[in-house]
Coordinates of C-alpha atoms in Angstrom, one line a residue:
X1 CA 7.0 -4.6 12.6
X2 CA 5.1 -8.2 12.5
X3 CA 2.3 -9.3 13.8
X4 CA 3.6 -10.7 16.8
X5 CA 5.5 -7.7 17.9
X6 CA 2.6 -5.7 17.5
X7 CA 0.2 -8.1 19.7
X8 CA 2.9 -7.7 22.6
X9 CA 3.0 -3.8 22.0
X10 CA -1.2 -3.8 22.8
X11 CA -0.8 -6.2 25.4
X12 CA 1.7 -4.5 27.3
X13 CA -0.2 -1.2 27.0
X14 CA -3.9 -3.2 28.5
X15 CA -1.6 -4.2 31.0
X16 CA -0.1 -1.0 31.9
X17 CA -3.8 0.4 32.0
X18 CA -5.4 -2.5 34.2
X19 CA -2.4 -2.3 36.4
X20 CA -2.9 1.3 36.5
X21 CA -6.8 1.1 36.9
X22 CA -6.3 -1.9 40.0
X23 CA -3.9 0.6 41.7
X24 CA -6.0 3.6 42.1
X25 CA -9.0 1.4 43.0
X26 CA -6.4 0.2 46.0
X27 CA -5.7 3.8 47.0
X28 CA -9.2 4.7 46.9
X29 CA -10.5 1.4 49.5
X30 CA -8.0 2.1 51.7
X31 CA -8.5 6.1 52.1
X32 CA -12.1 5.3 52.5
X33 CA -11.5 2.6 55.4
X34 CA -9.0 4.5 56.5
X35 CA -11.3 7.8 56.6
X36 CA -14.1 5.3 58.1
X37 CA -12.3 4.3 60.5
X38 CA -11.4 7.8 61.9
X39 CA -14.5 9.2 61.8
X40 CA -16.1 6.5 63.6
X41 CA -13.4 7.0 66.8
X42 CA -14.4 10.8 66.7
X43 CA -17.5 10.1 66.7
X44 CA -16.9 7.9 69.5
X45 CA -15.3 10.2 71.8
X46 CA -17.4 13.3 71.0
X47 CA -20.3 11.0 72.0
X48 CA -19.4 8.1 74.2
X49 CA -23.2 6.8 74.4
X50 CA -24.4 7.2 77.7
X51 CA -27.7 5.8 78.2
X52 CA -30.3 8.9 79.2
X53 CA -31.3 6.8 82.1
X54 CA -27.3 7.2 83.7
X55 CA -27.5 10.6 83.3
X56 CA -29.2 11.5 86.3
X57 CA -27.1 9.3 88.3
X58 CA -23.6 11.0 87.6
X59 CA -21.7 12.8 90.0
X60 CA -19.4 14.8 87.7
X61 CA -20.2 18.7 88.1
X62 CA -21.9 20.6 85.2
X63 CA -18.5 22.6 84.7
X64 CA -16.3 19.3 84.7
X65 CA -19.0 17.7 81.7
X66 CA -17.9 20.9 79.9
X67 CA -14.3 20.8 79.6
X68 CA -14.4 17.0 79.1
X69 CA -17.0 17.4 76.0
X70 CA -14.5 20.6 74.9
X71 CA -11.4 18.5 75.3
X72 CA -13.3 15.7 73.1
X73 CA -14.3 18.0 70.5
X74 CA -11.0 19.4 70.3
X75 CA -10.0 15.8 69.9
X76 CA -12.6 15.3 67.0
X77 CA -11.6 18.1 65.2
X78 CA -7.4 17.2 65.4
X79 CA -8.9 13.7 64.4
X80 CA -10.8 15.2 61.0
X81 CA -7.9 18.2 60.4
X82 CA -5.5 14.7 60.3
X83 CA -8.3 12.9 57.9
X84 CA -8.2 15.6 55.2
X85 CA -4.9 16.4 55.7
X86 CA -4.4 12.8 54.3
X87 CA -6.9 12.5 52.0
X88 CA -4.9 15.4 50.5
X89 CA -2.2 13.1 50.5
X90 CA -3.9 10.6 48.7
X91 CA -5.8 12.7 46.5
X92 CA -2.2 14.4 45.0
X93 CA -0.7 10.2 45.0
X94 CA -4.0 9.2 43.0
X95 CA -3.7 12.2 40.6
X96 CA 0.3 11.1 40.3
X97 CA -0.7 8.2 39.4
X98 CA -3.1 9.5 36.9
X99 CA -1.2 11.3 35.6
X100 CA 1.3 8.6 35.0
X101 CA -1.1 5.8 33.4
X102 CA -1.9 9.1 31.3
X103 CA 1.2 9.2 29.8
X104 CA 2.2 5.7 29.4
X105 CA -1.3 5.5 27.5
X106 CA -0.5 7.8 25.2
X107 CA 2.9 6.6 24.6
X108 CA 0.9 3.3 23.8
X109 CA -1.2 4.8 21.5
X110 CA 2.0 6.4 19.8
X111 CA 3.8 3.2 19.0
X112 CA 1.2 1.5 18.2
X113 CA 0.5 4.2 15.3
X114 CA 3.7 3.3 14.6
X115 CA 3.6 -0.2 14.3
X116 CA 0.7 0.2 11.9
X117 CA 2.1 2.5 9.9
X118 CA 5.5 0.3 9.7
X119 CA 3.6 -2.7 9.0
X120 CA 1.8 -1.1 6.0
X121 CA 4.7 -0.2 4.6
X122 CA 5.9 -3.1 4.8
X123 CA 2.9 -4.7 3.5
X124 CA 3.2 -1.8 0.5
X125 CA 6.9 -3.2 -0.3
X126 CA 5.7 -6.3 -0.6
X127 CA 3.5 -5.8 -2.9
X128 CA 5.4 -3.5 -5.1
X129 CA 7.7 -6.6 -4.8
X130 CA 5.2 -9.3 -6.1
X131 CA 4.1 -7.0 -8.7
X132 CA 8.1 -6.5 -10.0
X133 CA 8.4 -10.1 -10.1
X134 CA 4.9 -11.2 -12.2
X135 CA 4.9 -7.6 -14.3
X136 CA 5.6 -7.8 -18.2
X137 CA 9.3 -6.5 -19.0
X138 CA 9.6 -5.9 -22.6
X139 CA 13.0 -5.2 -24.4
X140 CA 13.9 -4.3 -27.6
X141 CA 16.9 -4.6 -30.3
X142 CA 17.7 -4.7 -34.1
X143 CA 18.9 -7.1 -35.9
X144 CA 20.0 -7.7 -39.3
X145 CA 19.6 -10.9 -41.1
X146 CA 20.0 -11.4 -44.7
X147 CA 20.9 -7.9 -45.5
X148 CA 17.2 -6.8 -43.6
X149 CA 16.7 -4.9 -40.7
X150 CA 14.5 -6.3 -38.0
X151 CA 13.3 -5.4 -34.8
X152 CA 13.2 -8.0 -32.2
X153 CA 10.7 -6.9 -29.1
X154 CA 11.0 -9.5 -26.4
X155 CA 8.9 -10.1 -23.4
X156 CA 11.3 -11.3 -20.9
X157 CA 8.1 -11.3 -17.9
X158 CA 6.3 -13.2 -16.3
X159 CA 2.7 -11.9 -17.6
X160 CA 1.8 -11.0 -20.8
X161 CA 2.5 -7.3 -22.2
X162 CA -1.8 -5.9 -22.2
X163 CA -2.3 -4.1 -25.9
X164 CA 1.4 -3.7 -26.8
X165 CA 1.8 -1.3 -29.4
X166 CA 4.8 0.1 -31.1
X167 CA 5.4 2.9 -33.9
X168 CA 8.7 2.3 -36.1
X169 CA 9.9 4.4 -38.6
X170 CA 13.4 3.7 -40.1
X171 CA 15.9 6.1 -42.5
X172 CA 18.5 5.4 -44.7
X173 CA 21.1 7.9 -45.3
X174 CA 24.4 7.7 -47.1
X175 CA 27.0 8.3 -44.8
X176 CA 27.8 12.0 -43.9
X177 CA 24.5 12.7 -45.6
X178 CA 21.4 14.7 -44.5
X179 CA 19.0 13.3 -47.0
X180 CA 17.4 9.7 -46.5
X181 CA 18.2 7.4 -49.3
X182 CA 14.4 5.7 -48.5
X183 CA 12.3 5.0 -45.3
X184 CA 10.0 2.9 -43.7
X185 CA 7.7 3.6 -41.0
X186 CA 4.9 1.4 -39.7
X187 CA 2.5 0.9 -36.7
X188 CA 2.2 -2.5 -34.5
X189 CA -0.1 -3.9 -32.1
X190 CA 1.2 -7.4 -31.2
X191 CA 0.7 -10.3 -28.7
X192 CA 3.3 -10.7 -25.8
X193 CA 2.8 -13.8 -24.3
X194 CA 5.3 -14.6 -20.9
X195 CA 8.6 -14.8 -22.1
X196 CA 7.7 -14.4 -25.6
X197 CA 10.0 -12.8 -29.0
X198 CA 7.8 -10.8 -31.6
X199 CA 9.8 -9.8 -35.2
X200 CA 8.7 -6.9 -37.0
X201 CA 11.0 -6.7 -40.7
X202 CA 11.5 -3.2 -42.1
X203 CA 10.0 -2.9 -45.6
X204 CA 12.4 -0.7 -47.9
X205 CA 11.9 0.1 -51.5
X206 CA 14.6 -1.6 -54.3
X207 CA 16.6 1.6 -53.9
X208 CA 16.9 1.6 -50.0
X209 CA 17.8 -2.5 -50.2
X210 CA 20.2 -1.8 -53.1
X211 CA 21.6 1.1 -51.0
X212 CA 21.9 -1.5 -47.9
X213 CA 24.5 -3.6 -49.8
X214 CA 26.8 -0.6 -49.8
X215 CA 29.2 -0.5 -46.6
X216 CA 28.9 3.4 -46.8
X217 CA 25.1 3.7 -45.6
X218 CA 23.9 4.4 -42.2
X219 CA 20.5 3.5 -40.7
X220 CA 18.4 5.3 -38.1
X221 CA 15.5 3.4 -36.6
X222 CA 13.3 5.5 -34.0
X223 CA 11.0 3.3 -32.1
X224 CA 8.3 4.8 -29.9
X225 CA 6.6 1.8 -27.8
X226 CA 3.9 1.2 -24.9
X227 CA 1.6 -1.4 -23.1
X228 CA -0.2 -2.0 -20.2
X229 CA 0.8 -5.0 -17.5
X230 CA -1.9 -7.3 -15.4
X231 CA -1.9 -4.5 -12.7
X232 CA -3.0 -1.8 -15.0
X233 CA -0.3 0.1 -15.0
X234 CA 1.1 1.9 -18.3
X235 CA 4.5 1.5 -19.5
X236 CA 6.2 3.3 -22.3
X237 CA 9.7 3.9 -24.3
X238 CA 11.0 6.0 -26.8
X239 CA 14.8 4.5 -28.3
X240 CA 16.9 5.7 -31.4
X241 CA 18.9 3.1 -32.6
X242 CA 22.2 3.9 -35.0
X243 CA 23.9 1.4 -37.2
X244 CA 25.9 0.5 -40.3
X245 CA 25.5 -1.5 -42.7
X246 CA 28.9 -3.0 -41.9
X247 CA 28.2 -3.2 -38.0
X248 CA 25.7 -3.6 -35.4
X249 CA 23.2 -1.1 -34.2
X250 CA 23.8 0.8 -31.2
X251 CA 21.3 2.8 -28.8
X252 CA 21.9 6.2 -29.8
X253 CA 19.3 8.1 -27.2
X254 CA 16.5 7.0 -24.8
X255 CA 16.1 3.5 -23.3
X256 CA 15.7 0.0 -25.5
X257 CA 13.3 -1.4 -22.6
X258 CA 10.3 -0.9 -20.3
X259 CA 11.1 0.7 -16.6

């Protein structure tokens, strides 16, 4: 998810929680006016304020004064019994709501987990993507020139291969035959630059060259390679390479290039 996408996630959720928020403060001012306002017309007919210097000069019999303050107390109380009955009301709406802004928060925070955890994967990919495009990728095939056997390792990145190394050993064997005619084996360590060839020539004794020149000899040549890219990661190949002296090599097992 981008950036922009996750600003409107947040800023719908503040909304939702300020919207929220403003609403219950609403509920609340109006139950309390509207409580206020009850409980101050009780109060006004359970005592209507006569002055104490009227009350000698009523006329109303002590028994007619007594159901009149009953009847206004009864009043009173149907007045307060229909105040709680709804601030009930209000209190179950306000704990609705609550409830509600409660869910929808935590929803929020949900996708917005979510949108941080997408948008560091995608920031990962990325990443692995920049590394895939400036990372050394280094290849390797045999050639034969002039009767010689020569390993070509190529750099075909753009970064140079860190401490390349490479182990070669190389057999010569008469065709069908399990005894090598000669060998050659030798270790490397040689600069890669970016897009750069390196040549290493196979070093065979007068009887493995003379035996080179006969159309009936086959060649092995096991290479076992490694080197470390910009990013410091490690990257390593093992390839067996078969060939003729009247063809070209072929990978026999393993891969002829960095993964």
């Amino acid at each position: 998810m981008k950036t922009g996408g996750i600003s409107r996630v947040v800023g719908g959720g503040l909304a939702l929680a300020f919207t929220c928020a403003l609403l219950l403060g609403v509920v609340y001012l109006a139950a309390a006016l509207l409580a206020g306002s009850w409980a101050g017309e009780a109060a006004t007919e359970v005592a209507p304020g006569i002055p104490d210097w009227a009350e000698g000069f009523t006329t109303a019999s002590p028994a007619g004064d007594s159901d009149m303050r009953d009847d206004r107390m009864l009043a009173a109380q149907e007045r307060m019994a229909a105040i709680a009955v709804w601030m009930f009301v209000i209190g179950v709406i306000t704990s609705v709501i609550t409830a509600v802004g409660t869910f929808f928060l935590i929803q929020q925070i949900r996708i917005t987990r979510q949108a941080l955890e997408h948008a560091e994967t995608a920031n990962t990919l990325a990443l692995d993507g920049q590394k895939r495009q400036l990372r050394a990728y280094v290849s390797a095939k045999i050639l034969v020139e002039d009767g010689r056997h020569k390993i070509r390792f190529i750099n075909s990145g753009a970064t140079p291969a860190l401490e390349f190394s490479a182990w070669v050993t190389s057999h010569i064997y008469a065709r069908g035959g399990s005894e090598p005619i000669d060998f050659d084996e030798d270790g490397y360590i040689l600069p890669l630059a970016p897009n750069d060839v390196c040549d290493v020539v196979m070093n065979y004794s007068d009887t493995g060259n003379r035996a080179l020149q006969d159309s009936g000899t086959e060649t092995i040549i096991a290479i076992d390679a490694g080197y470390e890219d910009i990013f410091h990661e490690v990257h390593k190949f093992v390839a067996v390479f078969e060939g003729y002296s009247d063809g070209e090599f072929v990978l026999e097992s393993g891969s002829s290039s960095f993964t």
